[in-house]
Short mmCIF file of C-alpha atoms and ligand atoms in Angstrom, two decimals:
data_model
loop_
_atom_site.label_atom_id
_atom_site.label_comp_id
_atom_site.label_asym_id
_atom_site.label_seq_id
_atom_site.Cartn_x
_atom_site.Cartn_y
_atom_site.Cartn_z
CA MET A 1 96.94 89.54 88.40
CA MET A 2 94.50 91.57 90.52
CA SER A 3 93.27 89.98 93.77
CA GLN A 4 89.71 88.67 93.96
CA GLU A 5 88.98 91.25 96.63
CA LYS A 6 90.12 94.07 94.37
CA ILE A 7 88.11 92.72 91.44
CA ILE A 8 84.96 92.68 93.60
CA ALA A 9 85.63 96.22 94.87
CA GLN A 10 86.20 97.55 91.34
CA THR A 11 83.11 95.76 90.06
CA GLU A 12 81.03 97.22 92.89
CA ALA A 13 82.24 100.72 91.98
CA TYR A 14 81.54 100.14 88.27
CA VAL A 15 77.99 98.86 88.86
CA ARG A 16 77.22 101.58 91.41
CA GLU A 17 78.30 104.25 88.95
CA THR A 18 76.44 102.68 86.01
CA LEU A 19 73.13 102.04 87.77
CA ILE A 20 72.96 104.85 90.30
CA ASN A 21 70.24 106.62 88.31
CA GLY A 22 68.63 103.45 86.97
CA GLY A 23 64.85 103.61 87.25
CA ALA A 24 61.99 101.09 87.45
CA GLY A 25 63.53 98.63 89.88
CA HIS A 26 66.98 98.26 88.37
CA ASP A 27 68.83 100.86 90.34
CA TRP A 28 72.08 100.28 92.23
CA TRP A 29 70.20 99.61 95.46
CA HIS A 30 68.44 96.59 93.94
CA VAL A 31 71.85 95.17 93.06
CA TYR A 32 73.12 96.03 96.54
CA ARG A 33 70.23 94.07 98.14
CA VAL A 34 70.69 91.10 95.80
CA TRP A 35 74.41 91.05 96.60
CA LYS A 36 73.69 91.03 100.37
CA ASN A 37 70.95 88.39 99.97
CA ALA A 38 73.32 86.23 97.91
CA LEU A 39 76.09 86.46 100.53
CA HIS A 40 73.59 85.46 103.21
CA ILE A 41 72.21 82.48 101.27
CA ALA A 42 75.72 81.39 100.25
CA ARG A 43 76.74 80.94 103.89
CA THR A 44 74.94 77.60 103.97
CA GLU A 45 75.84 76.45 100.44
CA PRO A 46 79.09 75.01 99.05
CA VAL A 47 79.78 77.76 96.52
CA ASP A 48 82.60 79.57 94.79
CA LEU A 49 81.88 82.91 96.46
CA PHE A 50 83.84 84.85 93.83
CA VAL A 51 81.46 83.67 91.11
CA VAL A 52 78.39 84.35 93.30
CA GLU A 53 79.48 87.90 94.09
CA LEU A 54 80.41 88.77 90.51
CA ALA A 55 77.15 87.37 89.14
CA ALA A 56 75.07 89.17 91.79
CA LEU A 57 76.86 92.47 91.14
CA LEU A 58 76.67 92.24 87.35
CA HIS A 59 73.28 90.55 86.90
CA ASP A 60 71.40 93.72 85.90
CA ILE A 61 74.30 95.67 84.38
CA ALA A 62 72.40 96.04 81.09
CA ASP A 63 68.68 95.40 80.75
CA HIS A 64 67.15 94.14 77.49
CA LYS A 65 64.13 96.37 78.26
CA PHE A 66 66.32 99.40 77.63
CA HIS A 67 68.24 97.90 74.70
CA GLY A 68 65.50 97.23 72.18
CA GLY A 69 64.75 93.81 73.65
CA ASP A 70 68.28 92.46 73.05
CA GLU A 71 68.47 89.66 75.65
CA THR A 72 72.18 89.08 75.13
CA ILE A 73 73.15 92.61 76.16
CA GLY A 74 73.51 91.74 79.89
CA PRO A 75 75.98 88.84 79.59
CA LYS A 76 77.86 90.68 76.82
CA THR A 77 78.36 93.81 78.92
CA ALA A 78 79.46 91.72 81.91
CA ARG A 79 81.99 89.86 79.72
CA VAL A 80 83.53 93.07 78.40
CA TRP A 81 83.98 94.32 81.96
CA LEU A 82 85.47 91.08 83.33
CA GLU A 83 87.85 90.73 80.38
CA LYS A 84 89.08 94.25 81.08
CA LEU A 85 90.02 93.09 84.60
CA ASN A 86 91.74 89.95 83.22
CA VAL A 87 89.43 87.61 85.08
CA GLU A 88 90.04 84.01 84.03
CA GLU A 89 87.89 82.64 81.22
CA SER A 90 86.26 79.84 83.26
CA VAL A 91 84.94 82.42 85.76
CA ILE A 92 83.74 84.75 82.99
CA ALA A 93 81.96 81.87 81.25
CA HIS A 94 80.25 80.83 84.49
CA VAL A 95 79.20 84.35 85.52
CA THR A 96 77.80 85.26 82.08
CA LYS A 97 75.93 81.94 81.90
CA ILE A 98 74.28 82.72 85.25
CA ILE A 99 73.29 86.22 84.11
CA ALA A 100 71.79 84.84 80.89
CA SER A 101 69.62 82.30 82.76
CA LEU A 102 68.55 84.40 85.75
CA SER A 103 65.32 86.17 84.88
CA PHE A 104 61.75 85.16 85.48
CA LYS A 105 60.18 84.73 82.04
CA GLY A 106 56.54 83.88 82.74
CA ALA A 107 54.47 81.62 85.00
CA LYS A 108 54.72 78.65 82.64
CA VAL A 109 58.24 79.22 81.34
CA ALA A 110 60.97 77.14 83.01
CA THR A 111 64.18 78.98 84.01
CA PRO A 112 66.49 76.24 85.29
CA MET A 113 69.86 76.93 86.88
CA ARG A 114 72.61 74.37 86.43
CA THR A 115 75.06 75.32 89.17
CA ILE A 116 74.70 76.01 92.86
CA GLU A 117 76.26 79.47 92.33
CA GLY A 118 73.50 80.26 89.82
CA MET A 119 70.82 78.96 92.16
CA VAL A 120 72.03 81.21 94.97
CA VAL A 121 72.03 84.34 92.80
CA GLN A 122 68.64 83.48 91.29
CA ASP A 123 67.16 83.07 94.77
CA ALA A 124 68.73 86.34 95.91
CA ASP A 125 67.26 88.22 92.93
CA ARG A 126 63.84 86.63 93.44
CA LEU A 127 63.78 87.49 97.14
CA ASP A 128 64.08 91.15 96.14
CA ALA A 129 60.94 90.81 94.01
CA ILE A 130 58.75 89.74 96.97
CA GLY A 131 57.88 91.08 100.44
CA ALA A 132 57.68 94.78 101.23
CA ILE A 133 60.43 95.64 98.76
CA GLY A 134 58.81 93.51 96.08
CA ILE A 135 55.48 95.31 96.54
CA ALA A 136 57.21 98.68 96.30
CA ARG A 137 59.14 97.63 93.20
CA ALA A 138 56.04 96.31 91.46
CA PHE A 139 54.12 99.56 91.88
CA ALA A 140 57.17 101.61 90.94
CA TYR A 141 57.47 99.55 87.74
CA GLY A 142 53.72 99.77 86.99
CA GLY A 143 53.80 103.52 87.61
CA SER A 144 56.70 103.98 85.22
CA LYS A 145 54.57 102.25 82.56
CA GLY A 146 51.47 104.30 83.40
CA ARG A 147 49.53 101.21 84.48
CA LEU A 148 46.51 101.05 86.77
CA LEU A 149 47.02 99.77 90.31
CA HIS A 150 44.15 97.35 89.86
CA ASP A 151 41.19 96.69 87.56
CA PRO A 152 38.77 94.00 88.75
CA ASN A 153 37.73 93.40 85.13
CA VAL A 154 41.15 92.37 83.85
CA PRO A 155 41.67 88.64 84.45
CA VAL A 156 44.99 87.12 85.51
CA GLU A 157 46.97 85.39 82.79
CA LEU A 158 49.62 82.72 83.47
CA HIS A 159 51.97 83.40 80.58
CA GLU A 160 53.26 80.59 78.40
CA SER A 161 56.00 82.62 76.75
CA PHE A 162 58.45 85.38 77.64
CA GLU A 163 57.03 87.41 74.74
CA THR A 164 53.48 87.59 76.12
CA TYR A 165 54.72 87.94 79.73
CA LYS A 166 56.95 90.92 79.07
CA ASN A 167 54.46 92.68 76.79
CA SER A 168 51.49 92.31 79.14
CA PRO A 169 49.84 95.70 79.77
CA ALA A 170 47.88 94.36 82.78
CA PRO A 171 47.39 96.37 85.99
CA THR A 172 50.07 95.93 88.66
CA ILE A 173 47.92 93.78 90.99
CA ASN A 174 47.90 91.13 88.24
CA HIS A 175 51.68 90.92 88.48
CA PHE A 176 51.29 89.42 91.95
CA TYR A 177 49.47 86.41 90.46
CA GLU A 178 51.61 86.24 87.32
CA LYS A 179 54.91 86.27 89.20
CA LEU A 180 55.30 87.44 92.78
CA LEU A 181 53.10 84.86 94.54
CA LEU A 182 54.70 82.05 92.51
CA LEU A 183 58.26 82.78 93.59
CA LYS A 184 58.04 81.15 97.03
CA ASP A 185 57.74 77.72 95.42
CA LEU A 186 60.48 78.39 92.89
CA MET A 187 63.29 78.97 95.38
CA ASN A 188 66.30 76.71 94.88
CA THR A 189 67.83 76.78 98.37
CA GLU A 190 66.40 76.02 101.81
CA THR A 191 67.66 79.31 103.23
CA ALA A 192 65.88 81.38 100.57
CA LYS A 193 62.75 79.27 100.87
CA LYS A 194 62.48 80.14 104.59
CA ILE A 195 62.87 83.86 103.95
CA ALA A 196 60.42 83.64 101.04
CA ILE A 197 57.68 82.12 103.21
CA GLN A 198 57.75 85.17 105.50
CA ARG A 199 57.77 87.62 102.60
CA HIS A 200 54.98 85.70 100.89
CA MET A 201 52.72 85.97 103.96
CA TYR A 202 53.40 89.68 104.05
CA MET A 203 52.19 90.02 100.42
CA GLU A 204 49.07 87.95 101.10
CA ASN A 205 48.18 90.23 104.01
CA PHE A 206 48.81 93.23 101.81
CA LEU A 207 46.44 91.89 99.14
CA LYS A 208 43.74 91.10 101.70
CA GLN A 209 43.88 94.64 103.05
CA PHE A 210 44.06 96.08 99.51
CA TYR A 211 40.82 94.35 98.40
CA ALA A 212 39.06 95.28 101.65
CA GLU A 213 39.96 98.94 101.12
CA TRP A 214 38.99 98.72 97.42
CA GLU A 215 35.38 98.04 98.40
CA GLY A 216 35.50 100.22 101.53
CA GLN A 217 34.89 97.13 103.62
CA ASP A 218 37.21 98.34 106.32
CA CYS A 219 35.12 101.55 106.69
CA GLN A 220 32.10 99.74 108.16
CA PRO A 221 31.61 99.74 111.92
P1 LIG B 301 64.45 91.17 88.18
O1 LIG B 301 64.85 89.98 87.36
O2 LIG B 301 65.58 91.94 88.72
O3 LIG B 301 63.41 90.85 89.23
P2 LIG B 301 62.64 92.40 86.21
O4 LIG B 301 63.18 93.26 85.14
O5 LIG B 301 61.90 91.18 85.82
O6 LIG B 301 63.86 92.17 87.14
O7 LIG B 301 61.68 93.26 87.11
C1 LIG B 301 62.11 94.37 87.84
C2 LIG B 301 61.09 94.66 88.94
O8 LIG B 301 59.88 95.09 88.34
C3 LIG B 301 60.73 93.41 89.76
O9 LIG B 301 60.50 93.75 91.10
C4 LIG B 301 59.49 92.91 89.07
O10 LIG B 301 58.66 92.13 89.89
C5 LIG B 301 58.84 94.20 88.64
N1 LIG B 301 58.02 93.97 87.45
C6 LIG B 301 58.36 93.35 86.30
N2 LIG B 301 57.31 93.28 85.44
C7 LIG B 301 56.28 93.89 86.10
C8 LIG B 301 54.91 94.15 85.77
N3 LIG B 301 54.39 93.77 84.61
N4 LIG B 301 54.15 94.81 86.69
C9 LIG B 301 54.67 95.20 87.87
N5 LIG B 301 55.95 94.98 88.24
C10 LIG B 301 56.74 94.34 87.37
NI1 LIG B 302 67.64 91.83 89.42
#
């Protein structure tokens, strides 16, 4: 039986190799940041760290967006990998369950987490969608889809289903109202909540400046 340390190291290498050229926000460095965030949040939570680390490392190993919308591809790919390393079934079941329940699916779609390990990883992933990094990721994603930065004539929509959320062609600024500004209040842990408040303020300042520049209001004496 391989040690937990070795399993983590091998998983890190596998994910790094698989996602190193991943575009539109799901590159290795996103996973790296989520992993670090998760370790930080986990310090103040009673968790099985092995499960937290494996779920953080494998959470974006295969994205439904690049597999014809197949939402089971992520957990399936993670399972195949963990079985190859002979990880025990209870850990595999827990990790794949976390991966399956992680994603944001729309402003009005609930995405509950049942275990503290899942809550930590969900918070860690959501922290990487807000703040300076979150802003950068949103515009990188919008750019990859050829979307406008902003269009004052396109109203914000709070999506009721994952279908309408993921197929929305709205400009990237709308994504702030449809997801990014909502995340602060969706954090599961106190530690993540504190970090989220800072990152949230940073986004609000960004938006204020963005709208001022849009109308050239900052050009006046
Ligand atoms: P994750 O669950 O890792 O946050 P997603 O696949 O939902 O992954 O999104 C990847 C990144 O792209 C995130 O930073 C997210 O906020 C951003 N993103 C997703 N949908 C949009 C969109 N419609 N417009 C702009 N950015 C988006
Ligand atoms: Ni992610």
